[in-house]
Amino acid sequence: MTEFVFAPPAPASVAVSGSGKRFPVRRVLCVGRNYAAHAREMGNDPDREPPFFFTKPADSVCDSGSAIPYPPLTDNLHHEVELVVAIGKGGSDIDSGAALDHVWGYATGVDLTRRDLQDQAKANRHPWDWSKGFDHSAPCGPLVQMAHSGHPARGFVRLSVNGEVRQDGDLGELIWPVPDIVAFASRSIELKPGDLIFTGTPAGVGPLVPGDRVRGEIEHVGSVEFTIAGA
Ligand code: MN
């Protein structure tokens, strides 16, 4: 047995709907610009370029019900509601036709983004890590375990702030649907059980301020709720 110089941290995890058990998180992958209307609102031309990925640390996930501190270094914290895919069976070079066999379940998550840092990173050709991978940047609702037949290909993807709807898209608008995303990711890295994939956000992203109550919901999947606490 390996002896560590200090006790290793507990694995990051997300809740499982209707169960006291938790899903251990290995890593968090995120897809950029996967809804045409959001690509346009960010000043890009959605031409079905191959999907691109960025990552967040596993321990950036936090549960529904959290009070998330307003993060440092930003004056423009944005919400991005997203379908989260939880990988239950690993693999490399997965065929998109078999990709759903690797999916354990789904959740509603929010890809919190320090938009001002991301704009600076884009302008300076710097990496996105600091704009995307900060502490508590990946609130994620309970995972729903789903058989292949329950795969949600359509259904509303909504986010409201203080009860007002800000994002209202549909999973059917995904430029690259879940099987393609899993297949693409598995060509670049070996996917393993515990990997989460945030699949991109529909249009309507915008700023959050301390005191905001945020609720994301995806039809047939579930919801995530959190508040933004003071700095
Ligand atoms: Mn996103």
XYZ file of C-alpha atoms and ligand atoms in Angstrom:
232
model
C 0.000 0.000 0.000
C 1.243 3.475 -0.919
C 2.338 5.631 1.982
C 1.688 9.321 1.485
C 3.498 12.117 3.283
C 0.076 13.432 4.325
C -3.465 12.114 3.975
C -4.600 12.620 0.362
C -7.734 14.753 -0.061
C -11.094 13.041 -0.358
C -12.085 12.593 -4.009
C -14.303 15.272 -5.505
C -17.827 13.987 -6.053
C -21.345 14.918 -7.074
C -24.687 13.837 -5.619
C -26.754 11.064 -7.185
C -30.488 11.673 -7.456
C -32.557 9.503 -5.145
C -29.513 7.906 -3.528
C -27.256 8.510 -0.566
C -24.313 7.431 -2.721
C -22.116 9.915 -4.571
C -20.438 9.820 -7.979
C -16.645 10.235 -7.707
C -15.265 12.856 -10.074
C -12.008 12.164 -11.861
C -11.781 15.170 -14.148
C -14.026 17.838 -15.674
C -14.006 18.464 -19.429
C -15.974 21.311 -20.992
C -16.971 21.963 -24.604
C -16.841 25.489 -26.016
C -19.355 27.032 -28.434
C -21.722 24.113 -28.868
C -24.925 26.089 -29.545
C -25.009 28.297 -32.659
C -26.851 31.199 -30.994
C -24.298 31.312 -28.147
C -21.372 31.148 -30.595
C -22.907 34.151 -32.383
C -23.456 36.128 -29.165
C -19.743 35.609 -28.373
C -18.780 36.978 -31.802
C -18.014 33.683 -33.546
C -19.377 32.081 -36.695
C -20.842 28.651 -35.922
C -19.688 26.564 -38.873
C -19.539 23.162 -37.176
C -15.814 23.350 -36.652
C -14.698 20.319 -34.647
C -15.596 20.710 -30.956
C -12.875 22.107 -28.710
C -12.383 21.316 -25.062
C -11.054 22.994 -21.959
C -10.905 21.630 -18.427
C -11.674 22.536 -14.852
C -10.148 20.918 -11.776
C -12.175 18.009 -10.393
C -12.594 19.848 -7.102
C -14.214 22.853 -8.809
C -17.515 20.923 -8.625
C -19.940 21.902 -5.876
C -23.408 20.703 -4.950
C -26.793 22.197 -5.598
C -27.727 24.365 -2.622
C -24.254 25.888 -2.305
C -23.567 29.509 -1.427
C -20.763 30.237 -3.899
C -18.389 33.059 -2.966
C -18.094 35.763 -5.615
C -14.655 34.833 -6.999
C -11.590 37.081 -6.889
C -9.991 38.850 -9.895
C -13.262 39.498 -11.729
C -15.950 42.121 -12.146
C -17.888 40.064 -14.682
C -18.829 36.596 -13.403
C -21.067 34.868 -15.978
C -23.510 31.942 -15.814
C -23.556 29.215 -18.493
C -26.145 26.470 -17.906
C -25.093 23.140 -19.438
C -26.006 19.479 -19.740
C -23.401 17.482 -17.812
C -22.519 13.990 -19.034
C -21.091 11.560 -16.467
C -18.860 8.836 -17.879
C -19.334 5.424 -16.260
C -17.296 3.251 -18.617
C -13.957 4.389 -19.954
C -12.377 4.013 -23.353
C -10.301 5.449 -26.163
C -11.349 5.994 -29.778
C -14.975 5.374 -28.877
C -17.289 5.176 -31.885
C -20.133 7.694 -31.674
C -22.562 4.840 -32.297
C -21.397 3.152 -29.093
C -20.750 6.322 -27.082
C -23.969 6.250 -25.050
C -22.920 2.880 -23.593
C -20.144 4.812 -21.821
C -22.540 7.323 -20.237
C -23.574 6.665 -16.633
C -25.998 9.553 -16.369
C -26.702 13.241 -16.674
C -27.010 16.340 -14.542
C -27.638 20.047 -14.902
C -24.523 22.106 -14.260
C -23.360 25.693 -14.603
C -19.992 26.589 -16.141
C -19.203 29.718 -14.118
C -16.861 31.979 -16.070
C -14.788 35.044 -15.203
C -15.719 36.629 -18.542
C -13.366 39.587 -18.212
C -10.403 37.251 -17.647
C -11.527 35.119 -20.585
C -11.728 38.194 -22.841
C -8.192 39.170 -21.766
C -6.962 35.612 -22.373
C -8.452 35.568 -25.869
C -6.943 38.970 -26.700
C -3.497 37.926 -25.458
C -3.658 34.334 -26.771
C -3.310 33.078 -23.232
C -4.886 29.877 -21.866
C -8.424 29.986 -20.430
C -7.604 28.204 -17.157
C -7.879 31.214 -14.850
C -11.154 32.311 -16.433
C -12.772 28.884 -16.227
C -11.081 26.694 -13.626
C -11.372 28.656 -10.385
C -12.721 27.356 -7.065
C -16.467 26.507 -7.037
C -16.648 27.168 -10.800
C -18.668 24.032 -11.591
C -21.899 23.813 -9.559
C -23.572 20.553 -10.530
C -27.001 19.194 -9.596
C -27.679 15.544 -8.708
C -26.847 13.010 -11.401
C -29.675 10.952 -12.848
C -28.619 7.475 -13.902
C -29.966 6.761 -17.349
C -30.220 3.752 -19.571
C -29.308 4.207 -23.217
C -33.014 4.572 -24.088
C -33.396 7.515 -21.697
C -30.697 9.612 -23.350
C -32.025 13.195 -23.462
C -31.573 14.365 -27.061
C -34.238 17.075 -26.734
C -35.705 19.130 -23.937
C -35.455 22.646 -22.566
C -32.204 23.969 -21.049
C -33.066 26.946 -18.825
C -31.439 29.237 -16.334
C -33.119 31.864 -14.233
C -31.646 34.499 -11.923
C -33.890 35.687 -9.065
C -36.812 34.053 -10.865
C -36.222 35.771 -14.220
C -35.407 33.501 -17.187
C -32.044 34.425 -18.748
C -31.196 31.336 -20.826
C -33.815 29.237 -22.607
C -32.468 26.773 -25.161
C -33.089 23.184 -26.177
C -30.797 20.148 -26.206
C -31.889 19.602 -29.811
C -29.862 22.723 -30.720
C -26.510 21.196 -29.697
C -24.113 21.555 -32.659
C -22.308 18.411 -31.507
C -24.677 16.057 -29.654
C -23.551 13.931 -26.733
C -22.431 10.822 -28.685
C -20.182 12.949 -30.912
C -18.745 14.835 -27.917
C -17.868 11.571 -26.142
C -16.317 10.198 -29.328
C -14.248 13.338 -29.965
C -12.999 13.532 -26.367
C -11.991 9.870 -26.379
C -9.753 10.417 -29.401
C -7.699 12.942 -27.464
C -7.561 11.321 -24.043
C -8.578 7.995 -22.574
C -11.910 8.597 -20.863
C -12.329 6.880 -17.507
C -15.201 6.354 -15.077
C -15.747 9.553 -13.111
C -15.074 11.954 -15.965
C -17.680 14.711 -16.334
C -18.275 16.543 -19.602
C -19.993 19.954 -19.589
C -21.472 20.078 -23.096
C -21.721 23.816 -23.787
C -24.278 26.534 -23.126
C -27.173 28.038 -25.088
C -27.488 31.799 -25.677
C -28.302 34.284 -22.945
C -25.156 34.177 -20.809
C -24.790 37.155 -18.518
C -23.413 38.541 -15.269
C -24.109 37.447 -11.685
C -23.718 39.630 -8.609
C -23.619 38.840 -4.880
C -27.070 37.970 -3.585
C -28.280 36.431 -6.860
C -30.297 33.208 -6.654
C -29.516 31.020 -9.669
C -31.528 28.038 -10.877
C -30.640 25.886 -13.876
C -32.979 23.191 -15.138
C -32.910 20.697 -17.990
C -36.029 18.800 -19.038
C -35.924 15.087 -18.120
C -32.634 15.646 -16.238
C -33.078 17.849 -13.188
C -31.958 21.097 -11.713
C -29.189 22.901 -9.852
C -29.609 25.866 -7.536
C -27.101 28.116 -5.821
C -26.662 31.625 -4.527
C -23.761 34.023 -5.037
C -22.366 35.103 -1.697
C -20.301 38.232 -1.076
C -16.649 38.464 -2.123
Mn -19.430 26.692 -21.115
